[in-house]
Short mmCIF file of C-alpha atoms in Angstrom, two decimals:
data_model
loop_
_atom_site.label_atom_id
_atom_site.label_comp_id
_atom_site.label_asym_id
_atom_site.label_seq_id
_atom_site.Cartn_x
_atom_site.Cartn_y
_atom_site.Cartn_z
CA MET A 1 78.87 -71.69 -87.94
CA ASP A 2 77.36 -74.37 -90.27
CA ASP A 3 76.77 -71.68 -92.88
CA ILE A 4 80.47 -70.85 -92.79
CA TYR A 5 81.43 -74.48 -93.41
CA VAL A 6 79.04 -74.72 -96.40
CA PHE A 7 80.44 -71.49 -97.86
CA CYS A 8 84.04 -72.65 -97.49
CA TRP A 9 83.41 -76.04 -99.13
CA CYS A 10 81.64 -74.32 -102.01
CA VAL A 11 84.81 -72.32 -102.57
CA VAL A 12 86.78 -75.58 -102.62
CA GLY A 13 84.40 -77.11 -105.16
CA LEU A 14 84.67 -74.13 -107.46
CA LEU A 15 88.43 -74.11 -107.26
CA VAL A 16 88.81 -77.88 -107.78
CA LEU A 17 86.04 -78.74 -110.23
CA GLY A 18 85.13 -75.53 -111.99
CA THR A 19 88.56 -74.24 -113.02
CA SER A 20 90.07 -75.27 -116.35
CA PRO A 21 93.84 -74.93 -116.52
CA SER A 22 95.12 -72.54 -119.18
CA ILE A 23 98.19 -73.14 -121.39
CA GLY A 24 100.22 -70.94 -119.06
CA ASP A 25 99.11 -73.00 -116.08
CA LEU A 26 100.08 -76.26 -117.82
CA GLU A 27 103.49 -74.86 -118.57
CA ALA A 28 103.88 -73.66 -114.95
CA GLU A 29 102.71 -76.93 -113.40
CA PRO A 30 105.32 -79.62 -112.95
CA THR A 31 104.76 -82.63 -115.11
CA CYS A 32 102.92 -85.46 -113.38
CA LEU A 33 104.60 -88.79 -113.91
CA SER A 34 101.50 -90.83 -113.04
CA ARG A 35 97.91 -90.76 -111.98
CA PHE A 36 99.09 -91.19 -108.42
CA ASP A 37 101.36 -88.18 -108.76
CA TYR A 38 98.44 -86.13 -110.06
CA ASP A 39 96.15 -87.25 -107.24
CA TYR A 40 98.85 -86.50 -104.70
CA LYS A 41 99.28 -82.96 -105.97
CA MET A 42 95.50 -82.41 -105.94
CA LEU A 43 95.42 -83.71 -102.38
CA GLN A 44 98.10 -81.21 -101.44
CA LYS A 45 95.93 -78.43 -102.87
CA ILE A 46 92.90 -79.68 -100.96
CA VAL A 47 94.92 -79.83 -97.74
CA SER A 48 96.11 -76.26 -98.39
CA LEU A 49 92.54 -75.14 -98.99
CA GLU A 50 91.38 -76.88 -95.81
CA GLN A 51 94.08 -75.02 -93.89
CA THR A 52 92.89 -71.76 -95.44
CA ILE A 53 89.33 -72.63 -94.45
CA GLN A 54 90.46 -73.40 -90.89
CA ASN A 55 92.27 -70.07 -90.76
CA LEU A 56 89.08 -68.35 -91.91
CA LYS A 57 87.08 -70.22 -89.28
CA ASP A 58 89.56 -69.20 -86.58
CA SER A 59 89.44 -65.59 -87.76
CA LEU A 60 85.63 -65.61 -87.77
CA THR A 61 85.55 -67.16 -84.30
CA GLU A 62 87.94 -64.49 -83.02
CA SER A 63 85.80 -61.76 -84.61
CA LYS A 64 82.66 -63.28 -83.10
CA ASN A 65 84.27 -63.33 -79.64
CA LYS A 66 85.32 -59.69 -80.02
CA ILE A 67 81.78 -58.72 -81.04
CA GLU A 68 80.33 -60.57 -78.04
CA ASP A 69 82.82 -58.83 -75.73
CA MET A 70 81.91 -55.45 -77.20
CA SER A 71 78.21 -56.26 -76.80
CA ARG A 72 78.69 -57.12 -73.11
CA GLU A 73 80.68 -53.92 -72.58
CA ASN A 74 77.97 -51.87 -74.27
CA GLU A 75 75.28 -53.55 -72.18
CA GLN A 76 77.22 -52.66 -69.03
CA LYS A 77 77.63 -49.07 -70.20
CA ILE A 78 73.89 -48.84 -70.91
CA GLN A 79 73.10 -50.22 -67.44
CA ASN A 80 75.52 -47.72 -65.87
CA LEU A 81 73.78 -44.89 -67.72
CA LYS A 82 70.37 -46.16 -66.54
CA ASP A 83 71.61 -46.26 -62.94
CA LEU A 84 73.04 -42.74 -63.28
CA LEU A 85 69.76 -41.50 -64.76
CA ALA A 86 67.75 -43.07 -61.92
CA GLU A 87 70.08 -41.51 -59.34
CA SER A 88 69.79 -38.11 -61.00
CA ARG A 89 66.01 -38.46 -61.13
CA ASP A 90 65.92 -39.23 -57.41
CA LYS A 91 67.96 -36.10 -56.70
CA ILE A 92 65.74 -33.94 -58.91
CA ASP A 93 62.50 -35.38 -57.54
CA SER A 94 63.49 -34.69 -53.95
CA GLY A 95 60.01 -34.97 -52.46
CA SER A 96 57.69 -32.50 -50.77
CA ILE A 97 57.58 -30.33 -47.64
CA TYR A 98 54.62 -29.52 -45.43
CA ILE A 99 54.11 -27.76 -42.09
CA ARG A 100 52.68 -29.75 -39.24
CA TRP A 101 50.89 -27.12 -37.17
CA GLY A 102 50.80 -27.68 -33.42
CA ARG A 103 53.51 -30.34 -33.14
CA PHE A 104 57.26 -30.53 -32.43
CA LYS A 105 57.84 -33.73 -34.41
CA CYS A 106 57.09 -35.14 -37.87
CA GLN A 107 55.71 -38.59 -38.62
CA ASN A 108 58.22 -41.47 -38.61
CA ASN A 109 58.44 -41.46 -42.41
CA ALA A 110 59.31 -37.75 -42.55
CA GLU A 111 62.49 -35.78 -41.94
CA VAL A 112 62.47 -32.68 -39.72
CA VAL A 113 63.63 -29.64 -41.70
CA TYR A 114 63.25 -27.29 -38.75
CA LYS A 115 61.14 -26.80 -35.63
CA GLY A 116 59.65 -23.51 -34.59
CA PHE A 117 56.80 -21.34 -33.43
CA THR A 118 53.41 -20.79 -35.07
CA ALA A 119 53.02 -17.05 -35.67
CA GLY A 120 50.95 -14.38 -37.47
CA LYS A 121 49.47 -10.89 -37.27
CA LYS A 122 47.85 -9.54 -34.09
CA TRP A 123 44.10 -10.15 -34.21
CA SER A 124 43.30 -6.41 -34.05
CA ASP A 125 45.82 -5.24 -36.68
CA LYS A 126 44.29 -4.10 -39.96
CA GLY A 127 47.51 -4.74 -41.84
CA SER A 128 50.54 -7.05 -41.63
CA GLY A 129 50.59 -10.43 -43.34
CA SER A 130 47.40 -12.42 -43.61
CA ASP A 131 49.07 -15.84 -43.49
CA VAL A 132 50.06 -18.07 -40.59
CA ILE A 133 53.81 -18.77 -40.66
CA CYS A 134 56.18 -21.20 -38.95
CA LEU A 135 59.09 -19.22 -37.50
CA PRO A 136 62.23 -21.33 -36.77
CA GLU A 137 63.34 -21.72 -33.16
CA ASP A 138 66.92 -20.69 -34.11
CA PRO A 139 66.63 -17.41 -36.07
CA SER A 140 69.60 -15.77 -37.77
CA TRP A 141 69.81 -12.12 -38.73
CA LEU A 142 70.98 -9.95 -41.61
CA ASN A 143 71.00 -6.15 -41.25
CA TYR A 144 68.59 -4.71 -38.64
CA SER A 145 67.73 -1.40 -36.95
CA ASN A 146 65.43 -2.44 -34.07
CA SER A 147 62.87 0.13 -35.23
CA ASN A 148 59.09 -0.36 -35.01
CA HIS A 149 58.23 2.52 -37.34
CA LEU A 150 56.41 1.54 -40.55
CA ARG A 151 56.85 -2.15 -40.04
CA GLY A 152 54.61 -5.20 -40.19
CA SER A 153 54.33 -7.23 -36.99
CA VAL A 154 54.41 -10.93 -36.23
CA TYR A 155 53.18 -12.47 -32.95
CA GLY A 156 53.15 -15.91 -31.46
CA THR A 157 49.98 -17.95 -31.84
CA GLU A 158 47.63 -19.21 -29.17
CA ILE A 159 44.37 -21.15 -29.36
CA ASN A 160 41.16 -19.56 -28.19
CA ILE A 161 38.46 -22.12 -27.48
CA GLU A 162 35.83 -22.62 -24.81
CA GLU A 163 36.66 -25.44 -22.41
CA PRO A 164 35.67 -28.17 -22.28
CA SER A 165 35.28 -28.05 -26.06
CA GLY A 166 34.47 -31.67 -26.77
CA VAL A 167 36.70 -31.31 -29.84
CA PHE A 168 40.31 -31.64 -28.76
CA GLU A 169 41.31 -34.57 -26.58
CA LYS A 170 42.84 -32.28 -23.93
CA LYS A 171 42.58 -28.71 -22.70
CA VAL A 172 44.06 -26.35 -25.29
CA ASN A 173 42.69 -22.89 -24.50
CA ASP A 174 45.33 -20.09 -24.42
CA GLN A 175 48.14 -22.56 -25.19
CA ASN A 176 50.91 -21.36 -27.53
CA LEU A 177 51.41 -23.56 -30.59
CA PRO A 178 54.67 -24.95 -31.98
CA CYS A 179 55.15 -26.09 -35.58
CA VAL A 180 57.55 -28.24 -37.56
CA ALA A 181 58.52 -28.34 -41.25
CA CYS A 182 58.54 -31.93 -42.52
CA HIS A 183 60.20 -33.35 -45.64
CA ILE A 184 58.98 -36.56 -47.27
CA LYS A 185 60.30 -38.38 -50.34
CA LYS A 186 56.84 -38.57 -51.91
CA GLY A 187 56.17 -36.09 -54.67
CA SER A 188 52.72 -34.75 -53.70
CA VAL A 189 51.19 -33.39 -50.49
CA ILE A 190 47.71 -31.95 -50.02
CA MET A 191 45.78 -30.53 -47.08
CA ILE A 192 42.12 -31.49 -47.45
CA PRO A 193 39.71 -29.33 -45.43
CA GLY A 194 36.50 -30.96 -44.24
CA ARG A 195 37.97 -34.48 -44.10
CA GLY A 196 39.24 -36.53 -41.19
CA HIS A 197 40.64 -39.28 -43.42
CA CYS A 198 42.64 -39.44 -46.67
CA TYR A 199 41.09 -40.69 -49.88
CA THR A 200 41.97 -44.14 -51.17
CA GLY A 201 45.49 -44.30 -52.55
CA TRP A 202 46.79 -41.44 -50.37
CA ASN A 203 48.86 -41.78 -47.20
CA LEU A 204 48.03 -40.03 -43.93
CA GLU A 205 50.64 -37.55 -42.65
CA TYR A 206 48.48 -36.14 -39.87
CA LYS A 207 44.89 -35.17 -39.11
CA GLY A 208 43.39 -32.33 -37.13
CA TYR A 209 41.03 -29.37 -37.17
CA LEU A 210 40.73 -26.47 -39.59
CA MET A 211 41.54 -23.23 -37.75
CA THR A 212 41.73 -19.52 -38.56
CA GLU A 213 40.91 -16.14 -36.96
CA TRP A 214 37.49 -15.27 -35.60
CA HIS A 215 35.21 -13.91 -38.33
CA GLY A 216 34.77 -10.61 -36.48
CA HIS A 217 38.50 -9.76 -36.42
CA PRO A 218 40.06 -7.57 -39.13
CA GLY A 219 41.31 -9.77 -41.94
CA PRO A 220 41.99 -11.46 -44.18
CA HIS A 221 43.36 -14.61 -42.57
CA ASN A 222 44.26 -18.00 -44.00
CA HIS A 223 43.36 -21.45 -42.74
CA VAL A 224 45.73 -24.00 -41.23
CA CYS A 225 45.29 -27.62 -40.21
CA VAL A 226 46.18 -27.89 -36.50
CA ASP A 227 47.08 -31.38 -35.27
CA HIS A 228 44.23 -33.07 -33.36
CA HIS A 229 46.63 -33.89 -30.52
CA PRO A 230 48.78 -30.72 -30.29
CA ASP A 231 51.96 -30.02 -28.36
CA PHE A 232 52.34 -26.74 -26.48
CA MET A 233 55.17 -24.26 -26.04
CA GLN A 234 56.87 -24.32 -22.65
CA GLY A 235 55.76 -21.42 -20.46
CA GLY A 236 52.55 -20.85 -22.43
CA GLY A 237 49.00 -20.81 -21.15
CA GLU A 238 48.64 -17.05 -20.60
CA ASN A 239 45.95 -15.08 -22.41
CA ASN A 240 48.17 -12.70 -24.44
CA ASP A 241 45.56 -12.07 -27.14
CA ASP A 242 48.14 -11.68 -29.92
CA HIS A 243 47.73 -13.94 -32.95
CA ILE A 244 44.78 -16.18 -32.14
CA LEU A 245 43.40 -19.27 -33.85
CA TYR A 246 39.79 -20.39 -33.58
CA LEU A 247 37.98 -23.47 -34.80
CA THR A 248 36.20 -23.16 -38.16
CA ILE A 249 32.56 -24.19 -38.58
CA SER A 250 30.48 -24.88 -41.68
CA LYS A 251 27.46 -22.68 -42.47
CA CYS A 252 24.51 -23.97 -44.44
CA GLY A 253 23.10 -21.98 -47.34
CA SER A 254 25.26 -21.79 -50.42
CA LEU A 255 27.16 -24.64 -48.76
CA PRO A 256 24.82 -27.65 -49.11
CA CYS A 257 23.60 -29.41 -45.99
CA PRO A 258 23.77 -32.33 -46.20
CA PRO A 259 26.49 -33.39 -46.74
CA TYR A 260 27.66 -30.56 -44.45
CA ALA A 261 26.03 -29.59 -41.13
CA ASN A 262 25.39 -26.14 -39.73
CA ASP A 263 27.80 -24.86 -37.05
CA ARG A 264 29.84 -28.09 -37.04
CA GLU A 265 33.61 -27.84 -36.53
CA LEU A 266 35.51 -28.81 -39.68
CA ALA A 267 38.21 -31.47 -39.59
CA CYS A 268 41.21 -31.50 -41.89
CA VAL A 269 43.83 -33.99 -43.02
CA VAL A 270 47.26 -33.77 -44.66
CA CYS A 271 47.85 -36.55 -47.19
CA SER A 272 50.78 -37.59 -49.39
CA LYS A 273 51.34 -39.72 -52.47
#
C-alpha cells in the first residue's frame, strides 16, 4: 500500500506545483483578496485532493479484498477438484482379485467375492477345459437342456497324495477342495511358483504347494497354488477319481540343480503390492 500513497502524493505535487494557470483559468478563478485568501483556497484544493486519494485508497482496498476472496474461492474449487479426482481414481483402480485354492475364507485384509468348489476336467478325459476353475456355491442358470451329448464336463476336485506325506500338516488324501475368490484394494497380485515366501516389498496373501494333474494323465493341465493348510468340503473323503490334483516336483536337467533339487515338492506363494 506504500506504493499507492507515493503515487497519490506525486499526483498532488504535479497538480499543485507543476500546473501554470492559463488566462481562462485566471478569469474563472475568483479574485483573492489577500495572501491568506489564496492560501486558504489552495488548502481547500489540497483537502479535496486528499479526499480523492482516500477514495482511491478505499477503492483499491475493496478491490484487493475482492481479489483475495476470489483467490480463496478458487483455491477451494481446486481442492474440491483434487478430492473428486482422487475419489474417481480410487474407483477406477479398484484393486485385484485372486483365487485362494483349498480355503473357504480370505485373509483379513481381503473381501470375499464368492465361495465355491474347486473343479476341472476328469483325469481320463482327452478333452474338456485344461484349467482348474472355482465354481460358486450358489449357481444360477440361463437356458439349459440337461443333455450330455457333445458337451465338455466339469468335476469336483480331490487331492491324491500318499499318506503320511510329510508335506501337508494334516491328512488330505481324497479330500474335496473348496475355493474362494478374494478382492484386495492393492493393484497387483502374483502367484510365484517355487517360493514359500514373498520377495521384499510384497505382502503375503497365502502360501501353499504347487499342484496339477499327474504327468501320465491326458492333458494339458494348469497349475494352481493350494493353501498349505486346506479346508475340506463337507461329506468328502471318498475316492471318486474325477478331477484330481497331485503335488508337483522339480526335475533336474534343463532345470538347474542347485538351486533346485530333484524330486522335491514345489512350494508356491501368492503375493500382493
